[in-house]
PDB file of C-alpha atoms in Angstrom:
ATOM      1  CA  MET A   1      39.161  23.458 -15.468  1.00 56.00           C
ATOM      2  CA  ALA A   2      41.683  21.405 -13.471  1.00 60.00           C
ATOM      3  CA  LYS A   3      38.960  18.859 -12.695  1.00 63.00           C
ATOM      4  CA  SER A   4      38.077  18.631 -16.398  1.00 68.00           C
ATOM      5  CA  VAL A   5      41.717  18.034 -17.383  1.00 65.00           C
ATOM      6  CA  SER A   6      42.057  15.364 -14.689  1.00 70.00           C
ATOM      7  CA  HIS A   7      38.879  13.672 -15.917  1.00 73.00           C
ATOM      8  CA  GLU A   8      40.137  13.603 -19.498  1.00 79.00           C
ATOM      9  CA  ARG A   9      43.545  12.274 -18.475  1.00 73.00           C
ATOM     10  CA  PHE A  10      41.915   9.478 -16.483  1.00 74.00           C
ATOM     11  CA  HIS A  11      39.891   8.291 -19.474  1.00 77.00           C
ATOM     12  CA  GLU A  12      42.877   8.636 -21.796  1.00 77.00           C
ATOM     13  CA  ARG A  13      45.090   6.541 -19.534  1.00 74.00           C
ATOM     14  CA  ARG A  14      42.378   3.912 -19.174  1.00 74.00           C
ATOM     15  CA  ARG A  15      42.025   3.726 -22.952  1.00 77.00           C
ATOM     16  CA  ILE A  16      45.780   3.340 -23.409  1.00 77.00           C
ATOM     17  CA  ALA A  17      45.884   0.553 -20.830  1.00 73.00           C
ATOM     18  CA  ARG A  18      43.206  -1.287 -22.807  1.00 75.00           C
ATOM     19  CA  GLU A  19      45.113  -0.826 -26.054  1.00 75.00           C
ATOM     20  CA  LEU A  20      48.287  -2.253 -24.551  1.00 74.00           C
ATOM     21  CA  HIS A  21      46.420  -5.193 -23.051  1.00 71.00           C
ATOM     22  CA  ASP A  22      44.101  -6.070 -25.926  1.00 74.00           C
ATOM     23  CA  GLY A  23      46.193  -5.038 -28.925  1.00 77.00           C
ATOM     24  CA  ALA A  24      49.846  -5.589 -28.095  1.00 76.00           C
ATOM     25  CA  GLY A  25      48.932  -8.443 -25.775  1.00 74.00           C
ATOM     26  CA  HIS A  26      47.339 -10.380 -28.611  1.00 79.00           C
ATOM     27  CA  HIS A  27      50.417 -10.079 -30.831  1.00 80.00           C
ATOM     28  CA  LEU A  28      52.782 -10.962 -28.002  1.00 77.00           C
ATOM     29  CA  LEU A  29      50.813 -14.143 -27.414  1.00 78.00           C
ATOM     30  CA  ALA A  30      51.314 -15.013 -31.075  1.00 82.00           C
ATOM     31  CA  ILE A  31      55.065 -14.418 -30.692  1.00 81.00           C
ATOM     32  CA  VAL A  32      55.204 -16.939 -27.863  1.00 78.00           C
ATOM     33  CA  ILE A  33      53.411 -19.551 -29.961  1.00 81.00           C
ATOM     34  CA  HIS A  34      55.733 -19.043 -32.908  1.00 80.00           C
ATOM     35  CA  ALA A  35      58.772 -19.226 -30.647  1.00 76.00           C
ATOM     36  CA  ARG A  36      57.604 -22.594 -29.339  1.00 76.00           C
ATOM     37  CA  ARG A  37      57.177 -23.854 -32.882  1.00 78.00           C
ATOM     38  CA  LEU A  38      60.637 -22.635 -33.816  1.00 80.00           C
ATOM     39  CA  SER A  39      62.282 -24.629 -31.049  1.00 71.00           C
ATOM     40  CA  SER A  40      60.717 -27.863 -32.308  1.00 75.00           C
ATOM     41  CA  GLN A  41      61.345 -27.370 -36.039  1.00 78.00           C
ATOM     42  CA  GLN A  42      64.218 -28.436 -38.259  1.00 71.00           C
ATOM     43  CA  PRO A  43      67.121 -25.997 -38.827  1.00 71.00           C
ATOM     44  CA  GLY A  44      65.532 -24.409 -41.905  1.00 78.00           C
ATOM     45  CA  ALA A  45      63.080 -22.345 -39.898  1.00 81.00           C
ATOM     46  CA  GLY A  46      63.587 -19.094 -41.772  1.00 77.00           C
ATOM     47  CA  PRO A  47      59.900 -18.408 -42.562  1.00 80.00           C
ATOM     48  CA  THR A  48      58.867 -18.895 -38.952  1.00 79.00           C
ATOM     49  CA  ALA A  49      61.690 -16.694 -37.703  1.00 79.00           C
ATOM     50  CA  GLY A  50      60.574 -14.020 -40.154  1.00 76.00           C
ATOM     51  CA  THR A  51      57.032 -14.231 -38.866  1.00 80.00           C
ATOM     52  CA  ILE A  52      58.250 -13.787 -35.307  1.00 81.00           C
ATOM     53  CA  GLU A  53      60.167 -10.676 -36.333  1.00 77.00           C
ATOM     54  CA  ASN A  54      57.129  -9.219 -38.108  1.00 79.00           C
ATOM     55  CA  LEU A  55      54.824  -9.868 -35.167  1.00 81.00           C
ATOM     56  CA  ALA A  56      57.274  -8.295 -32.744  1.00 78.00           C
ATOM     57  CA  ALA A  57      57.481  -5.217 -34.961  1.00 76.00           C
ATOM     58  CA  GLU A  58      53.699  -5.001 -35.095  1.00 79.00           C
ATOM     59  CA  ALA A  59      53.492  -5.200 -31.297  1.00 78.00           C
ATOM     60  CA  GLN A  60      55.961  -2.342 -31.047  1.00 70.00           C
ATOM     61  CA  ARG A  61      53.895  -0.266 -33.465  1.00 74.00           C
ATOM     62  CA  GLU A  62      50.768  -0.934 -31.403  1.00 73.00           C
ATOM     63  CA  ILE A  63      52.494   0.386 -28.294  1.00 71.00           C
ATOM     64  CA  ARG A  64      53.861   3.464 -30.060  1.00 66.00           C
ATOM     65  CA  ARG A  65      50.456   4.314 -31.506  1.00 70.00           C
ATOM     66  CA  ALA A  66      48.820   4.057 -28.076  1.00 66.00           C
ATOM     67  CA  ILE A  67      51.458   5.970 -26.125  1.00 60.00           C
ATOM     68  CA  GLY A  68      51.748   8.624 -28.829  1.00 55.00           C
ATOM     69  CA  ARG A  69      48.166   9.744 -28.218  1.00 54.00           C
ATOM     70  CA  LEU A  70      48.677  10.577 -24.550  1.00 51.00           C
ATOM     71  CA  PRO A  71      48.364  14.389 -24.175  1.00 49.00           C
ATOM     72  CA  ASP A  72      50.818  16.321 -22.037  1.00 48.00           C
ATOM     73  CA  PRO A  73      49.340  17.488 -18.714  1.00 46.00           C
ATOM     74  CA  GLY A  74      47.968  20.997 -18.990  1.00 47.00           C
ATOM     75  CA  SER A  75      48.197  21.120 -22.783  1.00 49.00           C
ATOM     76  CA  GLU A  76      45.369  22.416 -24.963  1.00 48.00           C
ATOM     77  CA  GLN A  77      44.867  18.881 -26.246  1.00 47.00           C
ATOM     78  CA  ALA A  78      44.457  17.574 -22.714  1.00 44.00           C
ATOM     79  CA  ALA A  79      42.041  20.349 -21.776  1.00 44.00           C
ATOM     80  CA  GLY A  80      39.939  20.022 -24.931  1.00 44.00           C
ATOM     81  CA  PRO A  81      37.493  17.293 -25.943  1.00 41.00           C
ATOM     82  CA  ARG A  82      38.843  13.863 -26.700  1.00 43.00           C
ATOM     83  CA  GLU A  83      38.780  12.580 -30.249  1.00 42.00           C
ATOM     84  CA  PRO A  84      37.047   9.263 -30.753  1.00 43.00           C
ATOM     85  CA  ALA A  85      39.309   6.231 -30.847  1.00 46.00           C
ATOM     86  CA  VAL A  86      39.407   5.115 -34.483  1.00 48.00           C
ATOM     87  CA  GLU A  87      42.951   3.795 -34.526  1.00 48.00           C
ATOM     88  CA  SER A  88      42.578   1.267 -37.349  1.00 44.00           C
ATOM     89  CA  GLN A  89      41.067   3.490 -40.048  1.00 43.00           C
ATOM     90  CA  GLY A  90      43.593   2.436 -42.668  1.00 46.00           C
ATOM     91  CA  ALA A  91      44.067  -1.143 -41.508  1.00 63.00           C
ATOM     92  CA  GLY A  92      41.696  -2.835 -43.959  1.00 83.00           C
ATOM     93  CA  PRO A  93      38.243  -4.407 -43.669  1.00 93.00           C
ATOM     94  CA  LEU A  94      37.261  -6.136 -40.451  1.00 95.00           C
ATOM     95  CA  SER A  95      36.618  -9.385 -42.337  1.00 95.00           C
ATOM     96  CA  GLU A  96      40.209  -9.476 -43.620  1.00 93.00           C
ATOM     97  CA  ARG A  97      41.702  -8.675 -40.216  1.00 91.00           C
ATOM     98  CA  VAL A  98      39.660 -11.368 -38.477  1.00 93.00           C
ATOM     99  CA  ALA A  99      40.414 -13.966 -41.153  1.00 90.00           C
ATOM    100  CA  ALA A 100      44.142 -13.236 -40.672  1.00 87.00           C
ATOM    101  CA  LEU A 101      44.013 -14.079 -36.954  1.00 87.00           C
ATOM    102  CA  GLY A 102      44.485 -17.763 -37.766  1.00 82.00           C
ATOM    103  CA  ALA A 103      47.797 -17.002 -39.501  1.00 79.00           C
ATOM    104  CA  ASN A 104      49.003 -15.102 -36.446  1.00 76.00           C
ATOM    105  CA  LEU A 105      48.101 -18.021 -34.187  1.00 78.00           C
ATOM    106  CA  PRO A 106      49.119 -21.027 -36.333  1.00 69.00           C
ATOM    107  CA  VAL A 107      48.447 -23.773 -33.806  1.00 65.00           C
ATOM    108  CA  THR A 108      44.875 -22.554 -33.356  1.00 72.00           C
ATOM    109  CA  ASP A 109      41.906 -24.288 -35.003  1.00 88.00           C
ATOM    110  CA  LEU A 110      40.142 -21.024 -35.860  1.00 91.00           C
ATOM    111  CA  VAL A 111      36.978 -21.085 -37.965  1.00 93.00           C
ATOM    112  CA  VAL A 112      35.476 -17.766 -39.113  1.00 94.00           C
ATOM    113  CA  HIS A 113      31.970 -17.239 -40.502  1.00 96.00           C
ATOM    114  CA  PHE A 114      30.563 -14.033 -42.024  1.00 96.00           C
ATOM    115  CA  ALA A 115      26.911 -13.208 -42.620  1.00 96.00           C
ATOM    116  CA  ALA A 116      25.489 -10.273 -44.635  1.00 95.00           C
ATOM    117  CA  ILE A 117      29.056  -9.354 -45.612  1.00 94.00           C
ATOM    118  CA  GLU A 118      27.742  -6.943 -48.232  1.00 94.00           C
ATOM    119  CA  GLU A 119      26.840  -4.683 -45.284  1.00 95.00           C
ATOM    120  CA  GLU A 120      30.481  -4.432 -44.169  1.00 95.00           C
ATOM    121  CA  ARG A 121      31.047  -1.324 -46.305  1.00 92.00           C
ATOM    122  CA  LYS A 122      28.676   0.563 -43.980  1.00 92.00           C
ATOM    123  CA  LEU A 123      30.764  -0.225 -40.880  1.00 95.00           C
ATOM    124  CA  ALA A 124      32.326   2.979 -39.493  1.00 94.00           C
ATOM    125  CA  PRO A 125      36.033   3.078 -38.438  1.00 92.00           C
ATOM    126  CA  GLY A 126      35.325   3.396 -34.695  1.00 91.00           C
ATOM    127  CA  PRO A 127      33.058   0.346 -34.399  1.00 95.00           C
ATOM    128  CA  ARG A 128      35.371  -1.574 -36.757  1.00 95.00           C
ATOM    129  CA  HIS A 129      38.330  -0.963 -34.464  1.00 92.00           C
ATOM    130  CA  GLN A 130      36.467  -1.852 -31.271  1.00 94.00           C
ATOM    131  CA  ALA A 131      35.033  -4.995 -32.887  1.00 96.00           C
ATOM    132  CA  LEU A 132      38.501  -6.129 -33.941  1.00 95.00           C
ATOM    133  CA  ARG A 133      39.886  -5.603 -30.444  1.00 93.00           C
ATOM    134  CA  ILE A 134      36.990  -7.492 -28.855  1.00 96.00           C
ATOM    135  CA  ILE A 135      37.487 -10.426 -31.221  1.00 96.00           C
ATOM    136  CA  GLN A 136      41.270 -10.410 -30.719  1.00 92.00           C
ATOM    137  CA  GLU A 137      40.862 -10.510 -26.950  1.00 92.00           C
ATOM    138  CA  ALA A 138      38.191 -13.220 -27.044  1.00 94.00           C
ATOM    139  CA  VAL A 139      40.369 -15.388 -29.312  1.00 93.00           C
ATOM    140  CA  SER A 140      43.463 -14.739 -27.176  1.00 88.00           C
ATOM    141  CA  ASN A 141      41.588 -15.823 -24.050  1.00 89.00           C
ATOM    142  CA  ALA A 142      40.306 -18.936 -25.814  1.00 90.00           C
ATOM    143  CA  VAL A 143      43.884 -19.862 -26.796  1.00 88.00           C
ATOM    144  CA  LYS A 144      45.244 -19.247 -23.305  1.00 84.00           C
ATOM    145  CA  HIS A 145      42.454 -20.892 -21.310  1.00 86.00           C
ATOM    146  CA  GLY A 146      40.787 -23.281 -23.748  1.00 87.00           C
ATOM    147  CA  GLU A 147      41.339 -26.153 -26.141  1.00 88.00           C
ATOM    148  CA  GLY A 148      39.994 -27.303 -29.489  1.00 90.00           C
ATOM    149  CA  ARG A 149      38.210 -25.267 -32.137  1.00 93.00           C
ATOM    150  CA  ILE A 150      37.486 -21.553 -31.807  1.00 94.00           C
ATOM    151  CA  ASP A 151      34.418 -20.437 -33.748  1.00 96.00           C
ATOM    152  CA  VAL A 152      34.056 -16.738 -34.693  1.00 96.00           C
ATOM    153  CA  ARG A 153      30.786 -15.542 -36.236  1.00 97.00           C
ATOM    154  CA  ILE A 154      30.182 -11.996 -37.443  1.00 98.00           C
ATOM    155  CA  ARG A 155      26.889 -10.710 -38.811  1.00 97.00           C
ATOM    156  CA  PHE A 156      27.339  -7.352 -40.493  1.00 97.00           C
ATOM    157  CA  GLY A 157      24.620  -4.736 -40.298  1.00 95.00           C
ATOM    158  CA  ASP A 158      23.381  -2.364 -37.641  1.00 94.00           C
ATOM    159  CA  PRO A 159      23.896  -3.627 -35.038  1.00 95.00           C
ATOM    160  CA  LEU A 160      27.076  -5.579 -35.761  1.00 97.00           C
ATOM    161  CA  ASP A 161      26.715  -8.958 -34.024  1.00 98.00           C
ATOM    162  CA  ILE A 162      29.754 -10.940 -32.883  1.00 98.00           C
ATOM    163  CA  THR A 163      29.912 -14.420 -31.338  1.00 98.00           C
ATOM    164  CA  VAL A 164      33.108 -16.203 -30.281  1.00 97.00           C
ATOM    165  CA  THR A 165      32.663 -19.773 -29.050  1.00 96.00           C
ATOM    166  CA  SER A 166      35.332 -22.050 -27.600  1.00 94.00           C
ATOM    167  CA  ARG A 167      35.794 -24.866 -25.104  1.00 93.00           C
ATOM    168  CA  SER A 168      37.618 -24.353 -21.821  1.00 89.00           C
ATOM    169  CA  ARG A 169      40.298 -26.693 -20.526  1.00 83.00           C
ATOM    170  CA  PRO A 170      39.543 -28.538 -17.295  1.00 79.00           C
ATOM    171  CA  PRO A 171      41.157 -26.451 -14.525  1.00 68.00           C
ATOM    172  CA  THR A 172      44.390 -27.844 -13.083  1.00 65.00           C
ATOM    173  CA  GLY A 173      44.485 -25.368 -10.215  1.00 57.00           C
ATOM    174  CA  PRO A 174      42.256 -22.856  -8.449  1.00 52.00           C
ATOM    175  CA  ARG A 175      40.864 -20.120 -10.754  1.00 49.00           C
ATOM    176  CA  GLU A 176      43.199 -21.069 -13.607  1.00 44.00           C
ATOM    177  CA  ASP A 177      40.542 -21.250 -16.306  1.00 41.00           C
ATOM    178  CA  THR A 178      38.850 -17.999 -15.254  1.00 42.00           C
ATOM    179  CA  ALA A 179      41.882 -15.708 -15.193  1.00 39.00           C
ATOM    180  CA  GLY A 180      41.066 -12.590 -17.151  1.00 40.00           C
ATOM    181  CA  LEU A 181      37.647 -13.920 -18.212  1.00 45.00           C
ATOM    182  CA  ALA A 182      35.218 -14.036 -15.324  1.00 36.00           C
ATOM    183  CA  GLY A 183      34.992 -10.279 -14.793  1.00 36.00           C
ATOM    184  CA  GLU A 184      37.625 -10.121 -12.092  1.00 36.00           C
ATOM    185  CA  PRO A 185      41.420 -10.336 -12.296  1.00 38.00           C
ATOM    186  CA  GLY A 186      42.883 -13.807 -12.242  1.00 40.00           C
ATOM    187  CA  ALA A 187      46.233 -14.860 -10.894  1.00 38.00           C
ATOM    188  CA  ASP A 188      47.921 -13.112 -13.832  1.00 44.00           C
ATOM    189  CA  GLY A 189      46.077  -9.840 -13.196  1.00 43.00           C
ATOM    190  CA  GLY A 190      44.064 -10.180 -16.419  1.00 54.00           C
ATOM    191  CA  HIS A 191      41.270  -7.742 -17.172  1.00 73.00           C
ATOM    192  CA  GLY A 192      40.216  -9.059 -20.577  1.00 83.00           C
ATOM    193  CA  LEU A 193      36.459  -9.314 -20.015  1.00 89.00           C
ATOM    194  CA  VAL A 194      36.294  -5.942 -18.282  1.00 88.00           C
ATOM    195  CA  ASN A 195      38.058  -4.299 -21.220  1.00 88.00           C
ATOM    196  CA  MET A 196      35.805  -5.979 -23.781  1.00 94.00           C
ATOM    197  CA  ARG A 197      32.704  -4.790 -21.947  1.00 94.00           C
ATOM    198  CA  LEU A 198      34.054  -1.242 -21.748  1.00 92.00           C
ATOM    199  CA  ARG A 199      34.727  -1.231 -25.480  1.00 93.00           C
ATOM    200  CA  ALA A 200      31.162  -2.277 -26.221  1.00 95.00           C
ATOM    201  CA  ALA A 201      29.718   0.211 -23.734  1.00 94.00           C
ATOM    202  CA  GLU A 202      31.659   3.136 -25.201  1.00 91.00           C
ATOM    203  CA  LEU A 203      29.849   2.548 -28.491  1.00 94.00           C
ATOM    204  CA  GLY A 204      26.479   2.175 -26.793  1.00 95.00           C
ATOM    205  CA  GLY A 205      26.531  -1.582 -27.338  1.00 96.00           C
ATOM    206  CA  ALA A 206      26.587  -4.612 -25.054  1.00 96.00           C
ATOM    207  CA  LEU A 207      28.792  -7.651 -24.441  1.00 97.00           C
ATOM    208  CA  ASP A 208      27.949 -10.884 -22.665  1.00 96.00           C
ATOM    209  CA  TYR A 209      30.101 -13.780 -21.453  1.00 95.00           C
ATOM    210  CA  ARG A 210      28.560 -17.180 -20.769  1.00 94.00           C
ATOM    211  CA  ARG A 211      29.686 -20.609 -19.648  1.00 93.00           C
ATOM    212  CA  LEU A 212      27.498 -23.245 -21.284  1.00 94.00           C
ATOM    213  CA  PRO A 213      27.194 -26.985 -20.606  1.00 93.00           C
ATOM    214  CA  GLY A 214      30.098 -29.165 -21.679  1.00 91.00           C
ATOM    215  CA  GLY A 215      32.768 -26.573 -20.933  1.00 92.00           C
ATOM    216  CA  VAL A 216      31.650 -24.313 -23.792  1.00 95.00           C
ATOM    217  CA  VAL A 217      32.532 -20.630 -23.395  1.00 94.00           C
ATOM    218  CA  GLN A 218      30.736 -18.004 -25.466  1.00 96.00           C
ATOM    219  CA  VAL A 219      31.364 -14.271 -25.848  1.00 96.00           C
ATOM    220  CA  THR A 220      28.668 -12.291 -27.671  1.00 97.00           C
ATOM    221  CA  ALA A 221      28.665  -8.593 -28.547  1.00 97.00           C
ATOM    222  CA  SER A 222      26.182  -6.318 -30.275  1.00 97.00           C
ATOM    223  CA  LEU A 223      27.664  -3.008 -31.467  1.00 97.00           C
ATOM    224  CA  PRO A 224      26.183  -0.014 -33.301  1.00 96.00           C
ATOM    225  CA  ALA A 225      27.756   0.083 -36.760  1.00 95.00           C
ATOM    226  CA  GLY A 226      27.339   3.783 -37.494  1.00 87.00           C
ATOM    227  CA  SER A 227      29.943   6.527 -37.117  1.00 57.00           C
ATOM    228  CA  SER A 228      29.976   9.233 -34.473  1.00 47.00           C
ATOM    229  CA  THR A 229      31.427  12.714 -34.789  1.00 34.00           C
ATOM    230  CA  THR A 230      32.004  13.103 -31.067  1.00 37.00           C
ATOM    231  CA  ALA A 231      33.870  11.169 -28.428  1.00 40.00           C
ATOM    232  CA  PRO A 232      32.013   8.399 -26.616  1.00 40.00           C
ATOM    233  CA  PRO A 233      30.335   9.513 -23.358  1.00 39.00           C
ATOM    234  CA  PRO A 234      32.505   9.015 -20.269  1.00 37.00           C
ATOM    235  CA  MET A 235      31.963   5.813 -18.339  1.00 34.00           C
ATOM    236  CA  THR A 236      30.505   6.053 -14.852  1.00 33.00           C
ATOM    237  CA  VAL A 237      33.085   5.131 -12.248  1.00 30.00           C
ATOM    238  CA  ALA A 238      31.759   3.779  -8.975  1.00 29.00           C
TER     239      ALA A 238
END
């Protein structure tokens, strides 16, 4: 029993770490961008200041939602089966959330394309949440390590297909443009690609990261769109 509780706590803590990194991290990046805009604007910057306040509040809510699901050691909740992570059930359609990313990151040239959008109504809450987090992290990495347009394409259906394409900046120092993207931590300790792959794997899907000619970076994911009544199978830890 003790081993089972320890196993559950390990997976719960790993999930929370991903939520803090991928969810709150995305909003905090947006706060930084807005703050930079504020410093260069004229005195009447009320709307931008309000946006900063709203984004900060949202980041706080993300953290509270993640931490609030951590079971106490030895509790019945910790000893029992985990519930599937479907945190964004009431957050609105995936298409609306993705389209709103450009407003959160105003200096970003973000272009979003949807295909077979009539199939979106069949997308279950769990896959919807994981898809949103994957897209948020891919866009955040493109903003931090790239330049120019970011192209997001979503084809609804089963599977749900996601493609995020951007262009990387020429590196100005060792490993700078791979931090958090190349599958190993960069200088800032980033684990973005690892987290995205884990999210896809927990649904039984797959995620790929490629560097193409001309500095093009592409993240693709294929996720099952259906719901599941049980928690995802535990990941194998080497």
